[in-house]
C-alpha cells in the first residue's frame, strides 16, 4: 500500500467517510413501473438485476419495507453447495453455484467466495447407505461429490473427533469440494449496485400494504409511500411471503419458522471446511474473522419473531462438542435468528400464480442463500417471458395439487 493510499484511508476513516459516493441511489418511488419486485434481499435484488441485464426490462423497482438485506440475506450462515439428491434440485442449485463462481467478476464486487468444501457426516449404517446413494445420484448429474472414510475426514478436518468411543462415531462423510461460503451482505450489496447501475430503482423503507387486482390481473401496489401502478409484480419476501400472497387472496402451502445461528469469539484458523451432521444436528464453519459460525434446525413453532428458543441453542452446542471437544473452551459471541418459509416437500415455489401478472418466489426454507443468483436468474426469465425457465418449471405452485412433489427433506434435515 502506498503512502498516499494510507493517508487517504486514514483521512476518510477520521471523517466518517463523508463525501464517499453512494453505492446505489435512494430514489423516491415513481408512479408506475414495468415490473415491481417486493423484497430487497438477495433473491429480489438478483431478480431485478437479471431482468435489466438479461431481458432488457426498462422500468424495474425493488421495494423493501426495511433496509436492504436486513432480512434473511443478512441473517443466514452463508453456506453454498449444490449436492442435492433429486434431479430438479441438483440442476437448479448447480446453476446457482456456477453463477456464484463468476459472480465477483460479473458484479465487479468481491463477494468473498471461499470454496473450502462442504462435508456431510455419516454416523451409522443407514447414513452410509443413504450417503452412497446420494453421492451416486449427484455424480450422475455431473456435479462433484465424493465419499471419505474416517481417516479421510480427519485429513480434511484435523480437529474433528473420529474416536469410536462416542455416542455417534463418525463412519465417513460425503464431500463437495466446490461448496463453501460467501459473504452474505456482499452478495446483496453487489447485486444492488449492479442493478442500480442498470437503472433499477431500489426503494427502501417502503412497505407494501395492498395488491390492486382487477379482472383477475395485477394493476398496482398500495405502499406506505403511495400507490404504484404496474402490470407485473414479483413477490420475494422469504418468511413473509404468505402475508403478501394473502393480499392477493392466495393461501400458500408454506409455514414460517424461526431459524437461529450464532458465532463464537474469534480464534486462529482451525477449521478450513464446512462440516455438517444431520444425525447430531449441527453444522459449523469458521469465518475469515476467526469466528465459528454455528447453526442447526428450525424451531418447531410458527413465528415471525427473529429469535428462537433456548432449547435449540442448547442442543446444537451439545452436538458441536460431540464432534469437536476442543471447542468446549470457547465463548459464544452473539446469536440471532431469521424467518424461513418452509414448503411441505422442503423445496421452493418459483413461478406464476393464478393471478395474471403476479409471480411468487418463496418456500426456500433453510436453503435460500445458496440459491440466490440461480433463483434470481430463473425468476427474471419467468417474469419477463411470462413462463418458467426449464430450471424452475418443476417448482410451480401447481405441484401441490398434482402431487409432483420434490422431496428434499433429506437435504434440509439440518438447516444450512
Coordinates of N, CA and C in Angstrom, one line a residue, residues 47-273:
X47 N -33.1 -10.9 -8.9 CA -34.1 -10.9 -10.0 C -34.2 -9.6 -10.7
X48 N -34.1 -8.5 -10.0 CA -34.1 -7.1 -10.7 C -32.9 -7.0 -11.6
X49 N -31.7 -7.4 -11.1 CA -30.5 -7.3 -11.9 C -30.6 -8.1 -13.2
X50 N -31.1 -9.3 -13.1 CA -31.2 -10.1 -14.3 C -32.3 -9.7 -15.2
X51 N -33.4 -9.1 -14.7 CA -34.4 -8.5 -15.5 C -33.9 -7.4 -16.4
X52 N -33.0 -6.6 -15.8 CA -32.4 -5.4 -16.5 C -31.3 -5.9 -17.5
X53 N -30.5 -6.9 -17.0 CA -29.4 -7.3 -17.8 C -29.7 -8.3 -18.9
X54 N -30.4 -9.3 -18.6 CA -30.7 -10.4 -19.5 C -31.9 -10.2 -20.4
X55 N -32.9 -9.4 -19.9 CA -34.2 -9.2 -20.6 C -34.5 -7.8 -20.9
X56 N -33.6 -6.9 -20.6 CA -33.7 -5.5 -21.0 C -35.0 -4.9 -20.6
X57 N -35.5 -5.2 -19.5 CA -36.7 -4.6 -18.9 C -36.4 -3.2 -18.4
X58 N -37.0 -2.2 -18.9 CA -36.6 -0.9 -18.7 C -36.9 -0.3 -17.3
X59 N -38.2 -0.4 -16.9 CA -38.6 0.3 -15.6 C -38.8 -0.8 -14.6
X60 N -37.8 -1.0 -13.7 CA -37.9 -2.0 -12.7 C -37.7 -1.4 -11.3
X61 N -38.4 -1.8 -10.3 CA -38.2 -1.3 -9.0 C -38.2 -2.4 -8.0
X62 N -37.4 -2.3 -6.9 CA -37.3 -3.2 -5.8 C -37.8 -2.4 -4.6
X63 N -38.9 -3.0 -4.0 CA -39.4 -2.3 -2.8 C -39.0 -3.1 -1.5
X64 N -38.5 -2.5 -0.6 CA -38.0 -3.1 0.7 C -38.7 -2.4 1.9
X65 N -39.4 -3.1 2.7 CA -40.1 -2.4 3.8 C -39.1 -1.9 4.9
X66 N -37.9 -2.5 5.0 CA -36.9 -2.0 5.9 C -35.7 -1.5 5.2
X67 N -34.5 -2.1 5.5 CA -33.3 -1.7 4.8 C -32.8 -2.9 4.0
X68 N -32.1 -2.5 3.0 CA -31.6 -3.5 2.0 C -30.8 -4.6 2.7
X69 N -31.2 -5.9 2.5 CA -30.5 -7.0 3.1 C -30.7 -7.2 4.5
X70 N -31.8 -6.6 5.1 CA -32.0 -6.6 6.5 C -32.8 -7.8 7.0
X71 N -33.2 -8.6 6.0 CA -34.0 -9.9 6.4 C -33.1 -11.1 6.4
X72 N -33.5 -12.1 5.8 CA -32.8 -13.4 5.8 C -31.4 -13.3 5.1
X73 N -31.3 -12.4 4.2 CA -30.0 -12.3 3.5 C -28.9 -12.0 4.5
X74 N -29.2 -11.1 5.4 CA -28.2 -10.8 6.4 C -28.2 -11.6 7.7
X75 N -29.0 -12.7 7.7 CA -29.2 -13.5 8.9 C -29.0 -14.9 8.7
X76 N -28.3 -15.3 7.6 CA -28.0 -16.7 7.3 C -26.6 -17.0 7.7
X77 N -26.2 -18.3 7.4 CA -24.9 -18.7 7.7 C -24.0 -19.0 6.5
X78 N -24.4 -18.4 5.3 CA -23.5 -18.1 4.2 C -23.1 -19.4 3.4
X79 N -23.6 -20.5 3.7 CA -23.1 -21.8 3.0 C -23.7 -21.9 1.6
X80 N -22.8 -22.4 0.7 CA -23.1 -22.6 -0.7 C -22.8 -24.0 -1.1
X81 N -23.7 -24.7 -1.8 CA -23.4 -26.0 -2.3 C -24.5 -26.4 -3.3
X82 N -24.3 -27.5 -4.0 CA -25.3 -28.0 -5.0 C -25.4 -29.5 -4.9
X83 N -25.1 -30.1 -3.8 CA -25.1 -31.6 -3.7 C -26.5 -32.0 -3.2
X84 N -27.5 -31.9 -4.1 CA -28.9 -32.3 -3.8 C -29.2 -33.6 -4.6
X85 N -30.1 -34.3 -4.0 CA -30.5 -35.7 -4.4 C -31.3 -35.6 -5.7
X86 N -32.4 -35.0 -5.8 CA -33.3 -35.1 -6.9 C -32.8 -34.2 -8.1
X87 N -33.0 -34.7 -9.3 CA -32.5 -34.0 -10.5 C -32.9 -32.5 -10.5
X88 N -34.2 -32.3 -10.2 CA -34.7 -30.9 -10.3 C -33.9 -30.0 -9.4
X89 N -33.7 -30.4 -8.2 CA -33.0 -29.6 -7.2 C -31.5 -29.5 -7.6
X90 N -30.9 -30.6 -8.1 CA -29.5 -30.6 -8.4 C -29.2 -29.6 -9.5
X91 N -30.0 -29.6 -10.6 CA -29.8 -28.7 -11.7 C -30.0 -27.2 -11.3
X92 N -31.0 -26.9 -10.4 CA -31.2 -25.6 -10.0 C -30.1 -25.0 -9.2
X93 N -29.7 -25.8 -8.2 CA -28.6 -25.4 -7.3 C -27.3 -25.3 -8.0
X94 N -27.0 -26.2 -8.9 CA -25.8 -26.2 -9.6 C -25.7 -25.0 -10.5
X95 N -26.8 -24.5 -11.1 CA -26.8 -23.3 -11.8 C -26.4 -22.1 -10.9
X96 N -27.0 -22.1 -9.7 CA -26.7 -21.1 -8.8 C -25.2 -21.1 -8.4
X97 N -24.6 -22.3 -8.2 CA -23.2 -22.4 -7.8 C -22.3 -22.0 -8.9
X98 N -22.7 -22.3 -10.2 CA -21.9 -21.8 -11.3 C -21.9 -20.3 -11.4
X99 N -23.1 -19.7 -11.2 CA -23.1 -18.3 -11.2 C -22.3 -17.7 -10.0
X100 N -22.4 -18.3 -8.9 CA -21.6 -17.8 -7.8 C -20.1 -17.8 -8.1
X101 N -19.6 -18.8 -8.8 CA -18.2 -18.9 -9.1 C -17.7 -17.8 -10.0
X102 N -18.6 -17.1 -10.7 CA -18.2 -16.0 -11.5 C -18.8 -14.7 -11.1
X103 N -19.4 -14.7 -9.9 CA -20.2 -13.5 -9.5 C -19.4 -12.3 -9.2
X104 N -18.3 -12.5 -8.5 CA -17.4 -11.3 -8.2 C -17.0 -10.5 -9.4
X105 N -16.7 -11.3 -10.5 CA -16.3 -10.6 -11.8 C -17.5 -10.0 -12.4
X106 N -18.6 -10.8 -12.4 CA -19.9 -10.3 -13.1 C -20.3 -9.0 -12.5
X107 N -20.3 -8.9 -11.1 CA -20.8 -7.7 -10.5 C -19.7 -6.7 -10.2
X108 N -18.5 -7.0 -10.5 CA -17.3 -6.2 -10.1 C -17.4 -5.8 -8.6
X109 N -17.7 -6.8 -7.8 CA -17.8 -6.6 -6.4 C -17.4 -7.9 -5.7
X110 N -16.4 -7.8 -4.8 CA -15.9 -9.0 -4.1 C -16.9 -9.6 -3.2
X111 N -17.5 -10.8 -3.5 CA -18.4 -11.4 -2.6 C -17.7 -12.4 -1.7
X112 N -16.4 -12.4 -1.7 CA -15.6 -13.2 -0.8 C -16.0 -14.7 -0.8
X113 N -16.1 -15.2 -2.1 CA -16.4 -16.6 -2.2 C -15.2 -17.5 -1.8
X114 N -15.5 -18.5 -1.0 CA -14.4 -19.4 -0.5 C -14.9 -20.8 -0.7
X115 N -14.4 -21.5 -1.7 CA -14.8 -22.8 -2.0 C -13.9 -23.8 -1.2
X116 N -14.2 -23.8 0.1 CA -13.4 -24.6 1.0 C -13.9 -26.0 1.2
X117 N -15.0 -26.4 0.6 CA -15.5 -27.7 0.7 C -16.6 -27.9 1.8
X118 N -17.6 -28.7 1.5 CA -18.7 -29.0 2.5 C -18.7 -30.5 2.7
X119 N -18.6 -30.9 4.0 CA -18.7 -32.3 4.4 C -20.0 -32.6 5.1
X120 N -20.6 -33.7 4.7 CA -21.8 -34.2 5.4 C -21.5 -35.5 6.0
X121 N -21.5 -35.6 7.3 CA -21.0 -36.7 8.1 C -22.0 -37.8 8.1
X122 N -21.5 -39.1 8.2 CA -22.3 -40.3 8.4 C -21.9 -40.9 9.7
X123 N -23.0 -41.3 10.5 CA -22.7 -41.8 11.9 C -23.2 -43.2 12.1
X124 N -23.9 -43.8 11.1 CA -24.4 -45.2 11.3 C -24.5 -45.8 9.9
X125 N -24.9 -47.1 9.9 CA -25.0 -47.8 8.7 C -26.0 -47.2 7.7
X126 N -27.1 -46.7 8.3 CA -28.2 -46.1 7.4 C -27.6 -44.8 6.8
X127 N -26.9 -44.0 7.6 CA -26.2 -42.8 7.0 C -25.3 -43.2 5.8
X128 N -24.5 -44.3 6.0 CA -23.6 -44.7 5.0 C -24.3 -45.1 3.7
X129 N -25.3 -45.8 3.8 CA -26.1 -46.3 2.6 C -26.8 -45.1 2.0
X130 N -27.4 -44.2 2.8 CA -28.0 -43.0 2.2 C -27.0 -42.1 1.5
X131 N -25.8 -42.0 2.2 CA -24.8 -41.1 1.6 C -24.3 -41.7 0.3
X132 N -24.1 -43.0 0.2 CA -23.7 -43.6 -1.0 C -24.7 -43.4 -2.2
X133 N -25.9 -43.5 -1.8 CA -27.0 -43.3 -2.8 C -27.0 -41.9 -3.3
X134 N -26.8 -40.9 -2.4 CA -26.9 -39.5 -2.8 C -25.6 -39.2 -3.6
X135 N -24.5 -39.6 -3.2 CA -23.3 -39.3 -4.0 C -23.4 -39.8 -5.4
X136 N -23.9 -41.0 -5.6 CA -24.0 -41.5 -6.9 C -25.0 -40.7 -7.8
X137 N -26.1 -40.4 -7.1 CA -27.1 -39.6 -7.8 C -26.6 -38.2 -8.2
X138 N -25.8 -37.6 -7.3 CA -25.3 -36.3 -7.6 C -24.3 -36.4 -8.7
X139 N -23.4 -37.4 -8.7 CA -22.4 -37.5 -9.8 C -23.0 -37.8 -11.1
X140 N -24.2 -38.5 -11.1 CA -24.9 -38.8 -12.4 C -25.4 -37.5 -13.0
X141 N -25.6 -36.5 -12.2 CA -26.0 -35.2 -12.7 C -24.8 -34.3 -13.1
X142 N -23.6 -34.9 -13.0 CA -22.4 -34.1 -13.4 C -21.9 -33.2 -12.4
X143 N -22.3 -33.4 -11.1 CA -21.9 -32.5 -10.0 C -20.9 -33.2 -9.2
X144 N -19.8 -32.5 -8.7 CA -18.8 -33.1 -8.0 C -19.2 -33.5 -6.6
X145 N -18.9 -34.7 -6.2 CA -19.2 -35.3 -4.9 C -18.3 -36.5 -4.7
X146 N -17.9 -36.8 -3.5 CA -17.0 -37.9 -3.2 C -17.3 -38.4 -1.8
X147 N -16.8 -39.6 -1.6 CA -17.0 -40.3 -0.2 C -15.7 -40.4 0.5
X148 N -15.7 -40.0 1.7 CA -14.5 -40.1 2.6 C -14.7 -41.2 3.7
X149 N -13.6 -41.9 4.0 CA -13.7 -42.8 5.2 C -13.3 -41.9 6.4
X150 N -13.3 -42.5 7.6 CA -13.0 -41.7 8.8 C -11.6 -41.0 8.7
X151 N -10.6 -41.8 8.2 CA -9.3 -41.2 8.0 C -9.3 -40.0 7.1
X152 N -10.1 -40.1 6.0 CA -10.2 -39.0 5.0 C -10.8 -37.8 5.7
X153 N -11.8 -38.1 6.5 CA -12.4 -36.9 7.2 C -11.4 -36.2 8.1
X154 N -10.6 -37.0 8.8 CA -9.6 -36.5 9.7 C -8.6 -35.7 9.0
X155 N -8.3 -36.2 7.8 CA -7.3 -35.4 6.9 C -7.9 -34.1 6.5
X156 N -9.1 -34.0 6.2 CA -9.8 -32.8 5.8 C -10.0 -31.8 7.0
X157 N -10.3 -32.4 8.1 CA -10.7 -31.7 9.3 C -9.9 -32.2 10.5
X158 N -8.7 -31.8 10.7 CA -7.8 -32.4 11.7 C -8.3 -32.3 13.1
X159 N -9.1 -31.3 13.4 CA -9.6 -31.1 14.8 C -10.8 -31.8 15.1
X160 N -11.4 -32.6 14.2 CA -12.6 -33.3 14.5 C -12.3 -34.6 15.2
X161 N -13.3 -35.1 16.0 CA -13.2 -36.3 16.8 C -13.7 -37.5 16.1
X162 N -12.8 -38.4 15.7 CA -13.2 -39.6 15.0 C -13.1 -40.8 15.9
X163 N -13.0 -40.7 17.2 CA -13.0 -41.8 18.1 C -14.2 -42.6 18.0
X164 N -14.0 -43.9 18.2 CA -15.2 -44.8 18.2 C -15.9 -44.9 19.5
X165 N -15.3 -44.3 20.5 CA -15.9 -44.4 21.9 C -16.8 -43.2 22.2
X166 N -17.6 -42.8 21.2 CA -18.6 -41.8 21.4 C -20.0 -42.3 21.0
X167 N -21.0 -41.5 21.4 CA -22.4 -42.0 21.1 C -22.6 -42.0 19.6
X168 N -22.1 -41.1 18.8 CA -22.3 -41.0 17.4 C -21.0 -41.0 16.7
X169 N -20.3 -42.1 16.6 CA -19.0 -42.1 15.9 C -19.1 -41.8 14.4
X170 N -18.0 -41.1 13.9 CA -18.0 -40.8 12.5 C -17.5 -41.9 11.7
X171 N -18.4 -42.4 10.8 CA -18.1 -43.6 10.0 C -17.7 -43.2 8.6
X172 N -17.8 -41.9 8.2 CA -17.5 -41.4 6.9 C -18.2 -40.1 6.6
X173 N -18.0 -39.6 5.4 CA -18.6 -38.4 5.0 C -18.7 -38.2 3.5
X174 N -19.6 -37.4 3.0 CA -19.6 -37.0 1.6 C -18.9 -35.6 1.6
X175 N -18.3 -35.3 0.5 CA -17.6 -34.0 0.3 C -17.8 -33.4 -1.0
X176 N -18.3 -32.2 -1.1 CA -18.4 -31.4 -2.3 C -17.3 -30.3 -2.2
X177 N -16.2 -30.5 -2.9 CA -15.1 -29.6 -2.8 C -15.4 -28.2 -3.3
X178 N -16.4 -28.1 -4.3 CA -16.7 -26.8 -4.8 C -17.7 -26.0 -3.9
X179 N -18.2 -26.7 -2.9 CA -19.0 -26.0 -1.9 C -18.2 -25.1 -1.0
X180 N -18.9 -24.3 -0.2 CA -18.1 -23.4 0.6 C -19.0 -22.3 1.2
X181 N -18.5 -21.1 1.3 CA -19.2 -19.9 1.8 C -18.9 -18.7 1.0
X182 N -19.8 -17.7 1.2 CA -19.6 -16.4 0.6 C -20.1 -15.4 1.6
X183 N -19.7 -14.1 1.4 CA -20.1 -13.1 2.3 C -21.6 -12.6 1.9
X184 N -22.5 -12.9 2.8 CA -23.9 -12.7 2.5 C -24.3 -11.3 2.2
X185 N -23.8 -10.3 3.0 CA -24.2 -8.9 2.7 C -23.5 -8.4 1.5
X186 N -22.3 -8.9 1.2 CA -21.6 -8.5 -0.1 C -22.4 -9.0 -1.3
X187 N -23.0 -10.1 -1.2 CA -23.9 -10.6 -2.3 C -25.0 -9.6 -2.6
X188 N -25.7 -9.2 -1.5 CA -26.8 -8.2 -1.6 C -26.3 -6.9 -2.1
X189 N -25.2 -6.4 -1.6 CA -24.6 -5.1 -2.0 C -24.2 -5.2 -3.5
X190 N -23.6 -6.3 -3.8 CA -23.1 -6.4 -5.2 C -24.2 -6.4 -6.2
X191 N -25.3 -7.1 -5.9 CA -26.4 -7.1 -6.8 C -27.1 -5.7 -6.8
X192 N -27.2 -5.1 -5.6 CA -27.8 -3.8 -5.5 C -27.1 -2.8 -6.4
X193 N -25.8 -2.7 -6.3 CA -25.0 -1.7 -7.0 C -25.1 -2.0 -8.5
X194 N -25.0 -3.3 -8.9 CA -25.1 -3.6 -10.3 C -26.5 -3.3 -10.9
X195 N -27.5 -3.6 -10.1 CA -28.9 -3.4 -10.6 C -29.1 -1.9 -10.7
X196 N -28.7 -1.1 -9.7 CA -28.8 0.4 -9.8 C -28.1 0.9 -11.0
X197 N -27.0 0.4 -11.3 CA -26.2 0.9 -12.5 C -27.0 0.7 -13.8
X198 N -27.9 -0.3 -13.8 CA -28.7 -0.6 -15.0 C -30.1 0.1 -14.9
X199 N -30.2 1.0 -13.9 CA -31.5 1.8 -13.9 C -32.5 1.3 -13.0
X200 N -32.3 0.3 -12.2 CA -33.3 -0.3 -11.3 C -33.4 0.7 -10.1
X201 N -34.6 1.0 -9.7 CA -34.9 1.8 -8.5 C -35.0 0.9 -7.3
X202 N -34.1 1.1 -6.3 CA -34.2 0.4 -5.1 C -34.8 1.3 -4.0
X203 N -36.0 1.0 -3.6 CA -36.7 1.9 -2.7 C -36.8 1.2 -1.3
X204 N -36.1 1.8 -0.4 CA -36.1 1.2 1.0 C -37.2 1.9 1.8
X205 N -37.5 1.3 3.0 CA -38.5 1.9 3.9 C -39.8 2.1 3.1
X206 N -40.2 1.1 2.3 CA -41.4 1.2 1.5 C -42.2 -0.1 1.7
X207 N -43.1 -0.1 2.6 CA -43.8 -1.4 2.9 C -45.1 -1.5 2.0
X208 N -45.2 -2.7 1.4 CA -46.4 -3.0 0.6 C -47.6 -3.3 1.6
X209 N -48.7 -2.6 1.4 CA -49.9 -2.7 2.3 C -51.1 -3.3 1.5
X210 N -51.0 -3.4 0.2 CA -52.1 -4.0 -0.5 C -51.7 -4.2 -2.0
X211 N -52.4 -5.2 -2.6 CA -52.1 -5.5 -4.0 C -53.4 -5.2 -4.8
X212 N -53.4 -4.3 -5.7 CA -54.6 -4.0 -6.5 C -54.8 -5.0 -7.7
X213 N -56.0 -5.6 -7.7 CA -56.3 -6.6 -8.7 C -57.6 -6.2 -9.4
X214 N -57.7 -6.3 -10.7 CA -58.9 -6.0 -11.4 C -59.1 -7.0 -12.5
X215 N -60.2 -7.7 -12.6 CA -60.5 -8.7 -13.6 C -59.4 -9.8 -13.7
X216 N -59.0 -10.2 -12.5 CA -58.0 -11.3 -12.4 C -56.6 -11.0 -12.7
X217 N -56.2 -9.7 -12.8 CA -54.8 -9.4 -13.1 C -54.4 -8.2 -12.2
X218 N -53.1 -8.2 -12.0 CA -52.5 -7.1 -11.2 C -52.6 -5.8 -11.9
X219 N -52.9 -4.8 -11.1 CA -52.9 -3.4 -11.6 C -51.9 -2.5 -10.9
X220 N -51.6 -2.9 -9.7 CA -50.7 -2.0 -8.9 C -50.5 -2.4 -7.5
X221 N -49.8 -1.6 -6.7 CA -49.5 -1.9 -5.3 C -49.8 -0.7 -4.5
X222 N -50.4 -0.9 -3.3 CA -50.5 0.1 -2.3 C -49.3 0.0 -1.3
X223 N -48.7 1.1 -1.1 CA -47.5 1.1 -0.2 C -47.6 2.2 0.8
X224 N -46.6 2.1 1.8 CA -46.6 3.2 2.8 C -46.1 4.5 2.2
X225 N -45.6 4.5 0.9 CA -45.2 5.7 0.3 C -46.0 6.0 -1.0
X226 N -47.2 5.5 -1.0 CA -48.1 5.8 -2.1 C -48.4 4.7 -3.0
X227 N -49.3 4.9 -3.9 CA -49.7 3.8 -4.9 C -48.8 3.8 -6.0
X228 N -48.4 2.6 -6.5 CA -47.5 2.3 -7.6 C -48.3 1.5 -8.6
X229 N -48.4 2.0 -9.8 CA -49.1 1.2 -10.9 C -48.1 0.3 -11.6
X230 N -48.4 -0.9 -11.8 CA -47.6 -1.9 -12.5 C -48.5 -3.1 -13.0
X231 N -48.0 -3.7 -14.0 CA -48.8 -4.9 -14.5 C -48.1 -6.2 -14.2
X232 N -46.9 -6.1 -13.6 CA -46.2 -7.3 -13.2 C -45.5 -7.1 -11.8
X233 N -45.8 -8.0 -10.9 CA -45.3 -8.0 -9.5 C -44.7 -9.3 -9.2
X234 N -43.4 -9.3 -8.7 CA -42.8 -10.5 -8.2 C -42.6 -10.4 -6.7
X235 N -43.2 -11.4 -6.0 CA -43.2 -11.4 -4.5 C -42.0 -12.3 -4.1
X236 N -41.0 -11.7 -3.4 CA -39.8 -12.3 -3.0 C -39.5 -11.9 -1.6
X237 N -40.3 -12.3 -0.6 CA -40.2 -11.8 0.7 C -40.0 -12.9 1.8
X238 N -39.4 -14.0 1.4 CA -39.0 -15.0 2.3 C -40.1 -15.4 3.3
X239 N -39.8 -15.2 4.6 CA -40.7 -15.7 5.7 C -42.1 -15.0 5.7
X240 N -42.2 -13.8 5.0 CA -43.4 -13.1 5.0 C -44.2 -13.2 3.7
X241 N -43.8 -14.2 2.9 CA -44.4 -14.4 1.5 C -45.9 -14.7 1.7
X242 N -46.3 -15.5 2.7 CA -47.7 -15.8 2.8 C -48.5 -14.6 3.2
X243 N -47.9 -13.7 3.9 CA -48.6 -12.5 4.3 C -48.9 -11.6 3.0
X244 N -47.9 -11.5 2.2 CA -48.1 -10.7 0.9 C -49.1 -11.5 0.0
X245 N -49.0 -12.8 -0.1 CA -49.8 -13.5 -1.0 C -51.3 -13.4 -0.6
X246 N -51.5 -13.3 0.7 CA -52.9 -13.2 1.2 C -53.5 -11.9 0.8
X247 N -52.7 -10.9 0.5 CA -53.3 -9.6 0.0 C -53.9 -9.8 -1.4
X248 N -53.4 -10.8 -2.1 CA -54.0 -11.1 -3.4 C -55.0 -12.2 -3.4
X249 N -55.4 -12.6 -2.2 CA -56.4 -13.7 -2.0 C -55.8 -15.1 -2.2
X250 N -54.5 -15.3 -2.1 CA -53.9 -16.6 -2.2 C -53.4 -17.1 -0.9
X251 N -53.7 -18.4 -0.7 CA -53.2 -19.1 0.5 C -52.1 -20.1 0.1
X252 N -50.9 -19.8 0.5 CA -49.8 -20.6 0.1 C -49.5 -21.8 1.0
X253 N -49.0 -22.9 0.5 CA -48.7 -24.1 1.3 C -47.4 -24.0 2.0
X254 N -47.2 -22.9 2.8 CA -45.9 -22.7 3.5 C -46.1 -22.4 4.9
X255 N -45.1 -22.7 5.8 CA -45.1 -22.3 7.2 C -43.9 -21.4 7.4
X256 N -44.0 -20.5 8.3 CA -42.9 -19.6 8.7 C -42.4 -20.0 10.1
X257 N -41.1 -20.2 10.2 CA -40.4 -20.7 11.4 C -39.2 -19.8 11.7
X258 N -38.8 -19.7 13.0 CA -37.6 -19.0 13.3 C -36.4 -20.0 13.0
X259 N -35.3 -19.5 12.6 CA -34.1 -20.3 12.4 C -32.9 -19.5 13.0
X260 N -32.3 -20.2 14.0 CA -31.2 -19.5 14.8 C -29.8 -19.9 14.3
X261 N -28.9 -19.0 14.6 CA -27.5 -19.2 14.4 C -26.7 -18.4 15.4
X262 N -25.4 -18.7 15.5 CA -24.6 -18.0 16.5 C -23.1 -18.0 16.0
X263 N -22.3 -17.2 16.6 CA -20.9 -17.2 16.3 C -20.2 -17.2 17.7
X264 N -19.0 -17.8 17.6 CA -18.1 -17.8 18.8 C -17.2 -16.6 18.8
X265 N -16.4 -16.5 19.9 CA -15.3 -15.5 19.9 C -14.3 -15.9 18.8
X266 N -13.6 -15.0 18.2 CA -12.7 -15.3 17.2 C -11.4 -16.0 17.7
X267 N -11.0 -17.0 16.9 CA -9.8 -17.8 17.2 C -8.9 -17.9 16.0
X268 N -7.7 -18.4 16.1 CA -6.9 -18.6 15.0 C -7.5 -19.7 14.1
X269 N -7.2 -19.8 12.8 CA -7.8 -20.8 11.9 C -7.5 -22.2 12.4
X270 N -8.6 -22.9 12.6 CA -8.6 -24.3 12.9 C -9.5 -25.2 12.1
X271 N -10.4 -24.6 11.4 CA -11.4 -25.3 10.6 C -11.5 -24.7 9.2
X272 N -11.0 -25.5 8.2 CA -10.9 -24.9 6.9 C -12.0 -25.5 6.0
X273 N -13.0 -26.2 6.5 CA -14.1 -26.7 5.7 C -15.4 -26.4 6.4

